[in-house]
mmCIF file of C-alpha atoms in Angstrom:
data_model
loop_
_atom_site.group_PDB
_atom_site.id
_atom_site.type_symbol
_atom_site.label_atom_id
_atom_site.label_comp_id
_atom_site.label_asym_id
_atom_site.label_seq_id
_atom_site.Cartn_x
_atom_site.Cartn_y
_atom_site.Cartn_z
ATOM 1 C CA GLU A 233 -0.294 -0.155 -0.305
ATOM 2 C CA VAL A 234 0.991 3.432 -0.702
ATOM 3 C CA GLN A 235 2.436 4.986 2.601
ATOM 4 C CA LEU A 236 3.868 8.303 3.217
ATOM 5 C CA VAL A 237 6.223 9.165 6.497
ATOM 6 C CA GLU A 238 6.652 12.850 7.326
ATOM 7 C CA SER A 239 9.585 13.359 10.049
ATOM 8 C CA GLY A 240 11.171 16.741 11.394
ATOM 9 C CA GLY A 241 8.964 19.023 12.360
ATOM 10 C CA GLY A 242 9.185 20.652 15.831
ATOM 11 C CA LEU A 243 9.476 24.004 17.455
ATOM 12 C CA VAL A 244 11.274 26.727 16.455
ATOM 13 C CA GLN A 245 11.990 30.803 16.939
ATOM 14 C CA ALA A 246 10.680 33.133 14.523
ATOM 15 C CA GLY A 247 13.704 33.409 11.907
ATOM 16 C CA GLY A 248 14.649 29.953 12.148
ATOM 17 C CA SER A 249 14.995 26.651 9.944
ATOM 18 C CA LEU A 250 13.584 23.289 9.500
ATOM 19 C CA THR A 251 13.606 20.714 7.081
ATOM 20 C CA LEU A 252 10.548 18.368 6.615
ATOM 21 C CA SER A 253 11.244 14.950 5.126
ATOM 22 C CA CYS A 254 8.810 12.857 3.508
ATOM 23 C CA ALA A 255 9.936 9.291 2.908
ATOM 24 C CA ALA A 256 7.316 7.489 0.223
ATOM 25 C CA SER A 257 6.683 3.499 -0.419
ATOM 26 C CA GLY A 258 4.197 1.392 -1.873
ATOM 27 C CA PHE A 259 4.332 3.012 -5.509
ATOM 28 C CA THR A 260 6.155 4.169 -8.381
ATOM 29 C CA PHE A 261 7.351 7.196 -7.072
ATOM 30 C CA GLU A 262 8.443 8.710 -10.277
ATOM 31 C CA ASP A 263 4.573 8.165 -11.701
ATOM 32 C CA TYR A 264 3.119 10.738 -9.266
ATOM 33 C CA ALA A 265 3.519 14.345 -8.142
ATOM 34 C CA ILE A 266 4.754 14.982 -4.892
ATOM 35 C CA GLY A 267 2.948 17.970 -2.747
ATOM 36 C CA TRP A 268 3.399 19.203 0.861
ATOM 37 C CA PHE A 269 0.426 20.999 2.432
ATOM 38 C CA ARG A 270 -0.479 22.297 5.781
ATOM 39 C CA GLN A 271 -3.199 23.033 8.213
ATOM 40 C CA ALA A 272 -3.571 25.589 10.861
ATOM 41 C CA PRO A 273 -5.641 25.062 13.953
ATOM 42 C CA GLY A 274 -9.392 26.445 12.661
ATOM 43 C CA LYS A 275 -8.101 26.751 9.091
ATOM 44 C CA GLU A 276 -8.554 24.857 5.577
ATOM 45 C CA ARG A 277 -5.556 22.302 4.531
ATOM 46 C CA GLU A 278 -3.458 24.690 2.183
ATOM 47 C CA GLY A 279 -0.701 23.588 -0.421
ATOM 48 C CA VAL A 280 2.707 24.715 0.115
ATOM 49 C CA SER A 281 4.778 23.210 -2.355
ATOM 50 C CA CYS A 282 4.828 20.719 -5.250
ATOM 51 C CA ILE A 283 7.133 18.823 -7.553
ATOM 52 C CA GLY A 284 6.589 17.004 -10.574
ATOM 53 C CA SER A 285 8.200 13.941 -11.835
ATOM 54 C CA THR A 286 6.960 14.765 -15.444
ATOM 55 C CA ASP A 287 9.151 18.139 -15.917
ATOM 56 C CA GLY A 288 10.823 18.245 -12.557
ATOM 57 C CA ASN A 289 9.115 21.481 -12.479
ATOM 58 C CA THR A 290 8.035 23.247 -8.338
ATOM 59 C CA TYR A 291 5.525 25.329 -7.472
ATOM 60 C CA HIS A 292 5.424 27.454 -4.239
ATOM 61 C CA ALA A 293 2.836 29.106 -2.582
ATOM 62 C CA ASP A 294 3.125 33.102 -2.713
ATOM 63 C CA SER A 295 3.001 32.655 1.356
ATOM 64 C CA VAL A 296 6.147 30.833 1.354
ATOM 65 C CA LYS A 297 8.015 31.814 -2.072
ATOM 66 C CA GLY A 298 11.596 32.581 -1.376
ATOM 67 C CA ARG A 299 11.637 31.240 2.104
ATOM 68 C CA PHE A 300 10.679 27.544 1.715
ATOM 69 C CA THR A 301 12.069 25.136 -1.282
ATOM 70 C CA ILE A 302 11.076 21.723 -1.868
ATOM 71 C CA SER A 303 13.001 18.963 -3.292
ATOM 72 C CA SER A 304 13.421 15.170 -4.000
ATOM 73 C CA ASP A 305 15.988 12.376 -4.204
ATOM 74 C CA ASN A 306 14.096 9.568 -6.474
ATOM 75 C CA GLY A 307 16.856 7.448 -5.504
ATOM 76 C CA LYS A 308 15.361 7.159 -2.196
ATOM 77 C CA ASN A 309 12.085 7.782 -2.751
ATOM 78 C CA MET A 310 12.157 11.043 -0.650
ATOM 79 C CA VAL A 311 11.015 14.304 -0.982
ATOM 80 C CA TYR A 312 12.035 17.256 1.493
ATOM 81 C CA LEU A 313 10.732 20.742 2.144
ATOM 82 C CA ARG A 314 13.616 23.366 3.559
ATOM 83 C CA MET A 315 11.927 26.174 5.318
ATOM 84 C CA THR A 316 13.738 28.888 6.554
ATOM 85 C CA SER A 317 13.048 32.572 7.794
ATOM 86 C CA LEU A 318 9.923 31.009 9.711
ATOM 87 C CA LYS A 319 7.045 32.984 10.808
ATOM 88 C CA PRO A 320 4.498 32.613 13.377
ATOM 89 C CA GLU A 321 1.717 32.022 10.813
ATOM 90 C CA ASP A 322 3.693 29.062 9.569
ATOM 91 C CA THR A 323 2.559 27.286 12.498
ATOM 92 C CA ALA A 324 0.689 24.088 11.296
ATOM 93 C CA ILE A 325 0.529 20.092 10.667
ATOM 94 C CA TYR A 326 2.176 20.018 7.627
ATOM 95 C CA TYR A 327 1.292 16.688 5.212
ATOM 96 C CA CYS A 328 3.149 15.177 2.745
ATOM 97 C CA ALA A 329 1.068 13.993 -0.232
ATOM 98 C CA ALA A 330 1.452 12.001 -3.255
ATOM 99 C CA ASN A 331 -0.914 12.381 -6.407
ATOM 100 C CA ARG A 332 -0.997 9.512 -9.276
ATOM 101 C CA GLU A 333 -2.114 12.237 -11.819
ATOM 102 C CA MET A 334 1.327 12.849 -12.967
ATOM 103 C CA TRP A 335 0.598 16.397 -13.943
ATOM 104 C CA ALA A 336 -1.192 17.414 -11.008
ATOM 105 C CA HIS A 337 1.763 19.335 -9.641
ATOM 106 C CA LEU A 338 0.626 22.451 -12.157
ATOM 107 C CA ASP A 339 -2.266 23.250 -9.967
ATOM 108 C CA CYS A 340 -1.593 21.763 -6.412
ATOM 109 C CA LEU A 341 -1.859 25.216 -4.766
ATOM 110 C CA ASP A 342 -5.412 25.448 -5.424
ATOM 111 C CA SER A 343 -7.938 22.996 -3.337
ATOM 112 C CA SER A 344 -7.975 20.578 -5.868
ATOM 113 C CA TRP A 345 -5.835 17.929 -4.402
ATOM 114 C CA ILE A 346 -7.671 18.172 -1.138
ATOM 115 C CA TYR A 347 -10.975 16.758 -2.972
ATOM 116 C CA SER A 348 -9.069 14.308 -5.305
ATOM 117 C CA ASP A 349 -9.568 10.700 -4.925
ATOM 118 C CA THR A 350 -6.236 10.380 -6.656
ATOM 119 C CA VAL A 351 -4.058 11.714 -3.842
ATOM 120 C CA GLU A 352 -2.931 9.626 -0.621
ATOM 121 C CA TRP A 353 -1.860 11.493 2.414
ATOM 122 C CA GLY A 354 0.866 10.766 5.172
ATOM 123 C CA GLN A 355 0.055 11.292 9.110
ATOM 124 C CA GLY A 356 1.176 14.829 9.181
ATOM 125 C CA THR A 357 4.306 16.670 11.228
ATOM 126 C CA PRO A 358 3.788 19.685 13.196
ATOM 127 C CA VAL A 359 5.816 22.845 12.840
ATOM 128 C CA THR A 360 5.260 25.350 15.770
ATOM 129 C CA VAL A 361 6.988 28.872 15.221
ATOM 130 C CA SER A 362 7.186 31.129 18.212
ATOM 131 C CA SER A 363 7.148 35.022 18.168
#
């Protein structure tokens, strides 16, 4: 079965950095688009950053552009999210997601992934940024 395991979350002060990891198994990594999403208390889940196997392009939400960077290591079936210059509003549970629609990364920053039956989700890792 598809498995996505996130790690790397924790507590950090504003301005600090964290790197999240997503270990993928149970599917052909190169046939999927992979994304990072987050959900803060009382808010809807939102797309943060995505990467596609088809073209290798990456996409980042305006709120994190210039601060967060998504990357992957296909040989290890791993996806990473490097977060720098963290702000209190970045506090959320961060989820790794895999979409079997190979071009899905082109629109992963809207709500389509959240309501799609082609997406598998990890359990999430919490990130708390203190002011």
